[in-house]
Coordinates of C-alpha atoms and ligand atoms in Angstrom, one line a residue:
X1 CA 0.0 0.0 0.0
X2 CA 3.3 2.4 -0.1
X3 CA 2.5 5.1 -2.9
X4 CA 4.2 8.1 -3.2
X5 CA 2.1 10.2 -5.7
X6 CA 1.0 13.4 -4.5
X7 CA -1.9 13.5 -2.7
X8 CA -3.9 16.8 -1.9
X9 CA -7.3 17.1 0.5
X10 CA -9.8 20.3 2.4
X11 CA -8.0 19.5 5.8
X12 CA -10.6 22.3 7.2
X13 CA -14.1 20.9 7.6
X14 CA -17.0 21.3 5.2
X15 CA -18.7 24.5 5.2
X16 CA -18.3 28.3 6.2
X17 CA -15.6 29.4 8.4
X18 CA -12.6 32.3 8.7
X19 CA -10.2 30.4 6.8
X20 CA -9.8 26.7 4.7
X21 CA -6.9 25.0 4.1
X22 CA -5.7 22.7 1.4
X23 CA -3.1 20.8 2.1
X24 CA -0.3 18.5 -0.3
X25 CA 1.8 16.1 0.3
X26 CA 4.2 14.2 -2.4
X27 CA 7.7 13.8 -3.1
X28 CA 8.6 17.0 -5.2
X29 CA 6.2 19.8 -4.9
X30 CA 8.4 22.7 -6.7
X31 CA 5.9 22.9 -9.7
X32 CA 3.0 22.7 -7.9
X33 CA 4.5 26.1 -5.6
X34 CA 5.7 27.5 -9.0
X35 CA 2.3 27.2 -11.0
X36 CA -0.3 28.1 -7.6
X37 CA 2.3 31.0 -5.8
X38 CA 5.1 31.4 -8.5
X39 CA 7.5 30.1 -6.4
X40 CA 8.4 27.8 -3.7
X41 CA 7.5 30.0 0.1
X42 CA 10.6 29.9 1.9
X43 CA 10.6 26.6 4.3
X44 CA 8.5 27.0 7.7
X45 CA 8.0 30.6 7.1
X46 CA 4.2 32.1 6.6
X47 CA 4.0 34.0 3.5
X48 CA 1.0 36.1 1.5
X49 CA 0.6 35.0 -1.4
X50 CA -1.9 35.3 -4.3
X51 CA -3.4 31.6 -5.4
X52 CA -3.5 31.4 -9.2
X53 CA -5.5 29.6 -11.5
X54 CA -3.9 28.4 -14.5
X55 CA -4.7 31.9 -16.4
X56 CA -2.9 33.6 -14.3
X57 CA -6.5 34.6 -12.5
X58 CA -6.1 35.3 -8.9
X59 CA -8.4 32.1 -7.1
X60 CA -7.8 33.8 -3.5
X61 CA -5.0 35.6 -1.6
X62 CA -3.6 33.4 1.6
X63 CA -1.0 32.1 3.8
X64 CA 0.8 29.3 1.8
X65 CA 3.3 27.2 4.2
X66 CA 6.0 24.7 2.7
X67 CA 7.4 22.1 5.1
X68 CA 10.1 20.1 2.9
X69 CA 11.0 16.4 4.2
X70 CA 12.2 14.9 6.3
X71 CA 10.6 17.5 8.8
X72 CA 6.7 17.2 8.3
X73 CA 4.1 15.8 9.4
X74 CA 3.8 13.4 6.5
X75 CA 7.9 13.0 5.8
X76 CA 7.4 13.8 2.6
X77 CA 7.1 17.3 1.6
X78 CA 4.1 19.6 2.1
X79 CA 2.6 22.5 1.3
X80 CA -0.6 24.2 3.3
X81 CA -2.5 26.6 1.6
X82 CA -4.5 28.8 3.9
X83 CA -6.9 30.5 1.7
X84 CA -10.5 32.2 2.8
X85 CA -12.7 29.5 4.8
X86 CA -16.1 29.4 1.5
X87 CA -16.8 26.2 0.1
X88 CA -16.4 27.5 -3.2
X89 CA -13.0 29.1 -2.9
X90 CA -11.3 26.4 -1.2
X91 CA -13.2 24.0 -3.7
X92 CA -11.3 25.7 -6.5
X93 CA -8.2 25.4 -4.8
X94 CA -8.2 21.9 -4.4
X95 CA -9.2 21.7 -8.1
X96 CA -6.3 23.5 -9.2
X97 CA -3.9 20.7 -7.0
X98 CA -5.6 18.3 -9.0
X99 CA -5.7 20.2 -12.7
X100 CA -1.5 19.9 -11.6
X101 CA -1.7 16.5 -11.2
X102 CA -2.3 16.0 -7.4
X103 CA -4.3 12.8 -6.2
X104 CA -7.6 13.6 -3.3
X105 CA -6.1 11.7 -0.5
X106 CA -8.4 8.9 0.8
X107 CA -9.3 9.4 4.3
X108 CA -6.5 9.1 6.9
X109 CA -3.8 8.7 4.2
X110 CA -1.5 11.9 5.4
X111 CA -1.3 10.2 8.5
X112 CA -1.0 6.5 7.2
X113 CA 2.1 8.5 5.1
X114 CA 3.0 9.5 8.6
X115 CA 3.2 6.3 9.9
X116 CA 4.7 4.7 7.2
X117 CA 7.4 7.0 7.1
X118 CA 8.0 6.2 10.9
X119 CA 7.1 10.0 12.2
X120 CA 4.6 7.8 14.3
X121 CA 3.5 4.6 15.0
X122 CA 0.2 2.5 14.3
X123 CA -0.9 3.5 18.6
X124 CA 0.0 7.6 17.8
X125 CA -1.7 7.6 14.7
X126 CA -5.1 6.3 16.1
X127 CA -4.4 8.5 19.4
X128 CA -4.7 11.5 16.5
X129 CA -8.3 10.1 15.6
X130 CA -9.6 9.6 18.9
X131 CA -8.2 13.3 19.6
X132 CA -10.3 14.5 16.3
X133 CA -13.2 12.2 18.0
X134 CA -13.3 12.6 21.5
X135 CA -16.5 13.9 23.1
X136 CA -15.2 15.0 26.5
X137 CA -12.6 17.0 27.4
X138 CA -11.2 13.8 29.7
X139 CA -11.3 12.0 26.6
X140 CA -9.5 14.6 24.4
X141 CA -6.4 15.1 27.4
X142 CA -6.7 11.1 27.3
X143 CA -6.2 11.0 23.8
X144 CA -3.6 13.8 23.3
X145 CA -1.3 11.3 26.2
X146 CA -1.0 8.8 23.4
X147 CA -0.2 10.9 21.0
X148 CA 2.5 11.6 22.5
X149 CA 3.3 8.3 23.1
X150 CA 2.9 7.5 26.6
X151 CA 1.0 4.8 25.6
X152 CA 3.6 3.4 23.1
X153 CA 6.2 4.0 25.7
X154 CA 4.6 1.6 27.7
X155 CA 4.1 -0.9 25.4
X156 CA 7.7 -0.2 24.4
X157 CA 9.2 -0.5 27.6
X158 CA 6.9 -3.9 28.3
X159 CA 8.4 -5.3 24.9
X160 CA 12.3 -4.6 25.7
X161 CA 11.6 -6.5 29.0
X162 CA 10.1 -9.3 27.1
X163 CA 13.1 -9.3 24.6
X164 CA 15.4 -9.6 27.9
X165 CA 13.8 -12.6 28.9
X166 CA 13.7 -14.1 25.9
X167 CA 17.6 -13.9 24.8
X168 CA 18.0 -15.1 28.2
X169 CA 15.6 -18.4 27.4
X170 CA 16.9 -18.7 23.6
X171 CA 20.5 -18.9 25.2
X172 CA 19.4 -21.7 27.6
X173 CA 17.9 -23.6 24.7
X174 CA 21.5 -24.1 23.2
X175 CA 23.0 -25.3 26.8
X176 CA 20.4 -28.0 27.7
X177 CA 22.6 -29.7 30.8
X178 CA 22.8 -26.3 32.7
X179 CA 19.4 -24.8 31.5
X180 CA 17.6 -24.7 35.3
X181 CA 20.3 -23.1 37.3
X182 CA 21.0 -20.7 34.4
X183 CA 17.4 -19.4 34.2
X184 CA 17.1 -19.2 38.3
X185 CA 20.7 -17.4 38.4
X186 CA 19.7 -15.0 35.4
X187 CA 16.1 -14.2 37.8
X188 CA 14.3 -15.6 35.0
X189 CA 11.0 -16.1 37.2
X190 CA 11.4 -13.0 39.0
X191 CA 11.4 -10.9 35.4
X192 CA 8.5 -12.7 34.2
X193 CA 6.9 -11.5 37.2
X194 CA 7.6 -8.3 37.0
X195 CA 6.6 -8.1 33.4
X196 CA 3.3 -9.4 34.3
X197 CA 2.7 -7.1 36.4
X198 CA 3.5 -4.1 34.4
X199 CA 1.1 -5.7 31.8
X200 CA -1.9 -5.7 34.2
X201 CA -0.7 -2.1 35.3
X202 CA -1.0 -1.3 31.4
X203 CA -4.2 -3.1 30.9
X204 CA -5.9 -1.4 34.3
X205 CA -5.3 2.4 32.9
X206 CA -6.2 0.9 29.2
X207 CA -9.3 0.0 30.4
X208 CA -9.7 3.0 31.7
X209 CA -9.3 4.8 28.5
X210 CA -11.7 2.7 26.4
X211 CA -14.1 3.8 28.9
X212 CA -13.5 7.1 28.6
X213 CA -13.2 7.2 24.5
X214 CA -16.4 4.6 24.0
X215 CA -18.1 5.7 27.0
X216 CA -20.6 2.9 29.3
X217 CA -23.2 1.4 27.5
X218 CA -26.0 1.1 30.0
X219 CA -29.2 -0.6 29.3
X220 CA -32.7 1.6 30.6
X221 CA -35.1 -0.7 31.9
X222 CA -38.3 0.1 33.7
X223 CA -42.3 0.3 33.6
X224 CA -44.1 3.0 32.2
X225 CA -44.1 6.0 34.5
X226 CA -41.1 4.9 37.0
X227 CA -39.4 8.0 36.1
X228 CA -36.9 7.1 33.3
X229 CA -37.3 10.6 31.8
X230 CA -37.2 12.4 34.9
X231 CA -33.9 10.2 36.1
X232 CA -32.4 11.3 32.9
X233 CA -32.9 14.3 32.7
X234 CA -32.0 14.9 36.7
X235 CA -28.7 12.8 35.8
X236 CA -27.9 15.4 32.7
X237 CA -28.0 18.5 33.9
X238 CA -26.6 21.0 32.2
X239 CA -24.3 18.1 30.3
X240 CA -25.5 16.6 27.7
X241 CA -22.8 14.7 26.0
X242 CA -22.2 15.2 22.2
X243 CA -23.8 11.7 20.6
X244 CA -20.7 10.3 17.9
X245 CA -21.1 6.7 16.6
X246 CA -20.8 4.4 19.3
X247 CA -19.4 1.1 18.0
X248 CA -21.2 -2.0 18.4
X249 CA -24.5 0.2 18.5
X250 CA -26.5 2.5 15.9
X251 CA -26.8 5.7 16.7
X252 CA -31.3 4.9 16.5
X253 CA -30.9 2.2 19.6
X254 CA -29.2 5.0 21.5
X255 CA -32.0 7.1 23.3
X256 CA -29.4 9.7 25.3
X257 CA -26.0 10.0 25.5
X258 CA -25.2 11.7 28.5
X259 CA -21.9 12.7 30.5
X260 CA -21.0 11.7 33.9
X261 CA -18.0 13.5 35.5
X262 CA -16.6 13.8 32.3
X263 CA -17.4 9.8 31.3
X264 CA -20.2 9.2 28.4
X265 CA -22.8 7.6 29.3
X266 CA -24.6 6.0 26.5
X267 CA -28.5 4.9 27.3
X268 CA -30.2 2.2 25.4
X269 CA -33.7 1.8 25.4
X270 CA -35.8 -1.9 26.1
X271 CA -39.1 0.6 26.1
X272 CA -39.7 -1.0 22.3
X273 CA -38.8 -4.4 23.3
X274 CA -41.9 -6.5 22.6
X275 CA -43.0 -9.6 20.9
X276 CA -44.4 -7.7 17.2
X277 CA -45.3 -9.1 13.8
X278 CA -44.3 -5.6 12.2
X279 CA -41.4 -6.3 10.3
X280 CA -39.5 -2.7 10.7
X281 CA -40.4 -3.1 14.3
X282 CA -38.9 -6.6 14.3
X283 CA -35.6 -5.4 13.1
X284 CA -35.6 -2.2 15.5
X285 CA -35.3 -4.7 18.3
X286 CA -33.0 -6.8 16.6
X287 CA -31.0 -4.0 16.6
X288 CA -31.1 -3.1 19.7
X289 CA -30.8 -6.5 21.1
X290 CA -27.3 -6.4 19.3
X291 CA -26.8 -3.0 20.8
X292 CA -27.6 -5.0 24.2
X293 CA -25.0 -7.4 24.1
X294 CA -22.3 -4.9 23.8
X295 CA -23.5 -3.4 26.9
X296 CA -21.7 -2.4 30.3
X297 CA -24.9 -2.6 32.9
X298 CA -28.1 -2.6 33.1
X299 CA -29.6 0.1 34.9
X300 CA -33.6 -1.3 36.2
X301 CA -35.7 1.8 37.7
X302 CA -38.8 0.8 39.8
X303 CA -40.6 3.2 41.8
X304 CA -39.8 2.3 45.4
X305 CA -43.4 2.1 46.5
X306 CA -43.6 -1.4 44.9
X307 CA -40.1 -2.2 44.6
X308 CA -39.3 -4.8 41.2
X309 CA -42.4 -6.3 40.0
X310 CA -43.1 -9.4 38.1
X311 CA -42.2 -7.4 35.2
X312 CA -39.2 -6.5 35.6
X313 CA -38.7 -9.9 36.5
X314 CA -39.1 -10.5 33.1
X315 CA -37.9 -7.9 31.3
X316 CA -33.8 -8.8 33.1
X317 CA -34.7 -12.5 31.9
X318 CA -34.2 -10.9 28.1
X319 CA -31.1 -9.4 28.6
X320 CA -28.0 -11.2 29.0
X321 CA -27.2 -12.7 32.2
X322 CA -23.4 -11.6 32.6
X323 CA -24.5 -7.9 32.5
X324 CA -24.0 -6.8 36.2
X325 CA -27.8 -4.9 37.6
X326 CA -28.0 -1.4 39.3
X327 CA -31.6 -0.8 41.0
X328 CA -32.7 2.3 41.2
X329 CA -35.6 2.4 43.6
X330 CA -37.4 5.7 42.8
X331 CA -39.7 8.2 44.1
X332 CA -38.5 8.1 47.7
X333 CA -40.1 11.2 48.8
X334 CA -43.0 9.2 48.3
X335 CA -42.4 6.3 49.9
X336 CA -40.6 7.5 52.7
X337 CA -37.2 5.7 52.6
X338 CA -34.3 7.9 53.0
X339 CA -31.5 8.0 50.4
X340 CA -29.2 5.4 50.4
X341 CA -27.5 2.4 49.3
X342 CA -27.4 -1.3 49.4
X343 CA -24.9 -3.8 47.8
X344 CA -25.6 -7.7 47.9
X345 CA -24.8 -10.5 46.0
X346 CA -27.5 -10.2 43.4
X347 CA -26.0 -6.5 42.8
X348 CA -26.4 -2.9 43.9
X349 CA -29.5 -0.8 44.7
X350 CA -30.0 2.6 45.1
X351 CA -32.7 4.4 46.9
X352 CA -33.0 7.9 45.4
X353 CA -35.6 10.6 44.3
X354 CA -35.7 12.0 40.5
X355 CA -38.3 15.0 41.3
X356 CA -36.6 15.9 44.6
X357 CA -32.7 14.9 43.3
X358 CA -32.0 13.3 46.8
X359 CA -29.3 10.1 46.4
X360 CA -28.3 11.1 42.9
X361 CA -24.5 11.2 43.3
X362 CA -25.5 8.0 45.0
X363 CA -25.8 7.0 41.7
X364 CA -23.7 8.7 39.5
X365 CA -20.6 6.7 42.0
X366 CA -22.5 3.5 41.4
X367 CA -23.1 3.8 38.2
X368 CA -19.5 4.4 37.5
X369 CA -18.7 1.8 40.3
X370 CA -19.9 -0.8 38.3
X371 CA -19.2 -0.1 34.8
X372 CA -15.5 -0.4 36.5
X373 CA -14.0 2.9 36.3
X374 CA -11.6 3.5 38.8
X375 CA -11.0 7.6 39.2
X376 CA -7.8 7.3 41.1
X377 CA -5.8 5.2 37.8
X378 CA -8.2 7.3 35.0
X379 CA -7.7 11.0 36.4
X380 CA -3.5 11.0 35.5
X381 CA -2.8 7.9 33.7
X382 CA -5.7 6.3 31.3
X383 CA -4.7 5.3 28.2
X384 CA -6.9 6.1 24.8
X385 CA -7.0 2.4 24.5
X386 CA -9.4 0.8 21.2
X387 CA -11.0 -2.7 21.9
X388 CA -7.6 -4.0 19.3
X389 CA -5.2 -2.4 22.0
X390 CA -7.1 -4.5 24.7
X391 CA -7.5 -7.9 23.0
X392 CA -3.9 -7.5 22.5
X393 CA -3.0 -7.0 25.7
X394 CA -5.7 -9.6 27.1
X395 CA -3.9 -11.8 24.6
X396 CA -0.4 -11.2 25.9
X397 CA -1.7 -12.1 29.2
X398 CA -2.7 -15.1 28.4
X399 CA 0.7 -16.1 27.1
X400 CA 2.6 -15.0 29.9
X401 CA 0.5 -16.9 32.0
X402 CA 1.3 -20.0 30.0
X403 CA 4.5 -19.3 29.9
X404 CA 4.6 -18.6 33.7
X405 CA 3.7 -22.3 33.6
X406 CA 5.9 -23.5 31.7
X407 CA 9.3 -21.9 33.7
X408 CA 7.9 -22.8 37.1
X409 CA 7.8 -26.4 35.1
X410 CA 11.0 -25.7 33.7
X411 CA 11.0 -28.8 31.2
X412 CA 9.6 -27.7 28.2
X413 CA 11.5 -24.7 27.6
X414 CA 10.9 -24.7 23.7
X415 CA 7.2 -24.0 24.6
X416 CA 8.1 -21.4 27.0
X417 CA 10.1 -19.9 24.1
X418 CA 7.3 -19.8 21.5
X419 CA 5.1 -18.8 24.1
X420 CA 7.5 -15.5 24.7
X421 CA 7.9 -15.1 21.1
X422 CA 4.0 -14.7 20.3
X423 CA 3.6 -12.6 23.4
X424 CA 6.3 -10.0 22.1
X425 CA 4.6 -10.1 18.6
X426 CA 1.0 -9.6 20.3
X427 CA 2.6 -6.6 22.0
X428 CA 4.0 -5.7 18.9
X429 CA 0.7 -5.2 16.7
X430 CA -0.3 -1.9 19.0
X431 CA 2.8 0.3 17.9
X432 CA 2.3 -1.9 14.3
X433 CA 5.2 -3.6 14.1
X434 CA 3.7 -6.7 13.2
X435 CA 0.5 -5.3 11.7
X436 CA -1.1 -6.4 8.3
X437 CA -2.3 -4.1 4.9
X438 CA -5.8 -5.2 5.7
X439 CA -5.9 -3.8 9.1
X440 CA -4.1 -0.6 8.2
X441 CA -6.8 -0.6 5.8
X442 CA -9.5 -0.4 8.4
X443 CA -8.1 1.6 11.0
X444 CA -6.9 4.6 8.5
X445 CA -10.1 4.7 7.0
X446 CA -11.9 6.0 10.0
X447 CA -10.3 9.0 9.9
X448 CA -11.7 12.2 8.2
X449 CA -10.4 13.1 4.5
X450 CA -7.5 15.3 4.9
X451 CA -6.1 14.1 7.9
Ligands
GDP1 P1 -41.2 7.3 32.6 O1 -42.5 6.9 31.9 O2 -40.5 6.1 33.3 O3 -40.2 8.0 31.7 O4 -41.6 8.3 33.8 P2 -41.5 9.9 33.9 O5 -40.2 10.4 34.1 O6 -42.3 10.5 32.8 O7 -42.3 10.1 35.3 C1 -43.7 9.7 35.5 C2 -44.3 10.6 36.5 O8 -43.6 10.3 37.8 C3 -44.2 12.1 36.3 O9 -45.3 12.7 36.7 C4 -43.0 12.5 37.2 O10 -43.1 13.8 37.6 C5 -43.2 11.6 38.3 N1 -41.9 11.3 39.0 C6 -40.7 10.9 38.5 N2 -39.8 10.8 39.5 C7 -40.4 11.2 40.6 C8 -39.9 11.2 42.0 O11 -38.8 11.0 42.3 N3 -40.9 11.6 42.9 C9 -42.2 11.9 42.6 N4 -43.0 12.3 43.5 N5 -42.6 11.8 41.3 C10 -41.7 11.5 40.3

């Protein structure tokens, strides 16, 4: 997938606005400076220029920046024209790249340039489209951390330990007689440890920052007139999250998105869940059955008069049974009870009033209790972590675990090897070290054009 024609994109987004840029990137961009500013802008320095068509007609008058490789963000060389921010300006513009010979760069593809050119890697360059994406302002500082590589620092530093150990195993392989005394004198158990633990460390703030990016998918359940609505919009506020495409979910099975101390909380209806003979109806709530099982909770409101009824009873027998329950037992000025909570083994309650807003940050802390964010890892150290970053990890764990097995055995020290060896390579597919076309494909598409 390495190309090295020019490419050229709107890097501003679609519509009205002070100023729109047009950006190019390629190999030799001295004619396409020549024939738009009549002459290449001295490197990293703003200049006013006039933007010509190719009669010589002035298009617009605007800033034109040249970065020449190495030093850009591409690596190749580029050139940013800032021109006046009117669809039909910066239209032309972009025309004129292309009349020159410029290709419209597919989405992502200045920074899959980037990242093939090594000014990133695979973890950076999605850490720049969560940035672009992120709803919150926890989510956006979250982001910004790996794209500056804190994340693939970590996974770095994880991998170099892993490299360690394994020289240390491979060499053992070739001297069979002395191989158990070598690996306990070289601390070969007490490394693995170590590097297991810095996994889980990894894995606990990546966690946290695949909450934070995709937000907690909790399902609504409740009987007409329990207070849903008013528990929503109590829970709001004054912050109502902005609603971007949650994955596993279409944006139709989402009734609210809403924010809790800074996390998105994303609210999926069961109100249409019925038996129906209705076709469209039928694939609504196939839809958001699917939406369902990618959920973190399920969040059941009764009105605390009658506690859970038959009902609801049989609504939570629909859902799946691994999703953990919160109770909210509403309407307590009515009832009487006092605010509070209860935790047993069949999950927590909460005893709280929507109208009156007594026992809500009750909830809020149990809500995020039990979709497992932890505030004391996410506030410094969350990493924007995608569900690929976690199976990764998850699957490095399992490795190292086998190969824990394996060394405390210490007679089957090939297996221990290979078991090293895919656990380094596992690690390896977050920067994108050993990452194929296909899912470069995938993950570079997501982003917008001109990125
Ligand atoms: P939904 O059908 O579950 O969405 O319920 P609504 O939010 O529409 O509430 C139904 C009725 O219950 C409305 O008249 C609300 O004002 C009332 N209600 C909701 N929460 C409370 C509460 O905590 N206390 C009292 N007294 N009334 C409530």
């Amino acid at each position: 997938m390495q190309n090295n024609d020019t490419i050229a994109a709107i890097a501003t987004p679609p519509g009205r606005g002070g100023i729109g840029i047009v950006r190019i990137s390629g190999s030799n961009l001295q004619q396409f400076a020549q024939a738009i500013l009549g002459k290449l802008p001295d490197p990293r320095h703003a200049g006013l220029f006039n933007f010509l068509d190719q009669d010589n007609q002035i298009i617009d008058q605007g800033i034109a920046l040249y970065f020449p490789s190495p030093n850009s963000y591409t690596g190749e060389d580029i050139l940013e024209l800032h021109g006046h921010g009117g669809p039909a300006v910066i239209n032309l513009l972009l025309a004129r790249c292309l009349q020159l010979g410029a290709r419209l760069a597919e989405p992502g593809e200045f920074t899959l340039r980037a990242f093939l050119n090594e000014k990133l890697d695979l973890a950076q360059a999605e850490g720049i489209a969560d940035l672009i994406d992120a709803s919150t302002a926890n989510a956006a500082r979250c982001a910004m951390r790996s794209l500056h590589g804190e994340f693939s620092s970590a996974i770095h530093q994880l991998v170099n330990a892993l490299i360690d150990l394994r020289i240390l195993v491979e060499a053992t392989l070739d001297f069979p007689e002395e191989e158990i005394d070598f690996l306990q004198s070289a601390h070969a158990t007490e490394q693995l440890i170590a590097i297991r633990e810095k996994l889980e460390q990894i894995l606990a703030a990546s966690r946290q920052g695949n909450l934070l990016q995709e937000g907690i998918k909790v399902v609504l359940a409740g009987q007409p007139n329990v207070g849903k609505s008013s528990l929503l919009n109590r829970l709001a506020g004054d912050e109502i999250a902005i609603v971007t495409d949650i994955p596993g979910t279409t944006r139709d099975t989402v009734r609210q998105s809403i924010e809790i101390e800074g996390i998105p909380l994303h609210l999926i209806d069961t109100a249409g869940l019925r038996e129906t003979s209705d076709i469209v109806e039928q694939h609504g709530i196939a839809r958001t059955y699917a939406a369902i099982e990618q959920a973190d909770l399920v969040l059941l409101l009764v009105d605390s008069r009658h506690g859970v009824t038959e009902e609801d009873h049989s609504v939570l027998a629909r859902l799946p049974e691994r999703l953990p329950v919160l109770t909210v037992h509403n309407k307590i000025d009515l009832s009487g009870k006092l605010p509070h909570l209860e935790e047993d083994t069949s999950g927590t309650a909460v005893y709280l009033s929507a109208k009156e807003g007594a026992g809500i940050t009750l909830l809020k802390t149990a809500l995020l209790k039990t979709a497992g964010w932890q505030a004391n890892i996410a506030g410094e150290g969350a990493y924007m972590a995608r569900q690929r970053h976690l199976q990764a990890l998850m699957r490095t764990r399992e490795l190292l675990a086998r190969a824990a097995t394996w060394l405390h055995t210490a007679d089957q020290l090939e297996l221990l090897a290979e078991e090293l060896r895919l656990a380094q390579q596992a690690l390896s597919s977050i920067t994108g070290e050993f990452t194929n076309d296909d899912l470069l494909g995938e993950i570079f598409s997501s982003f917008c054009i001109g990125k």
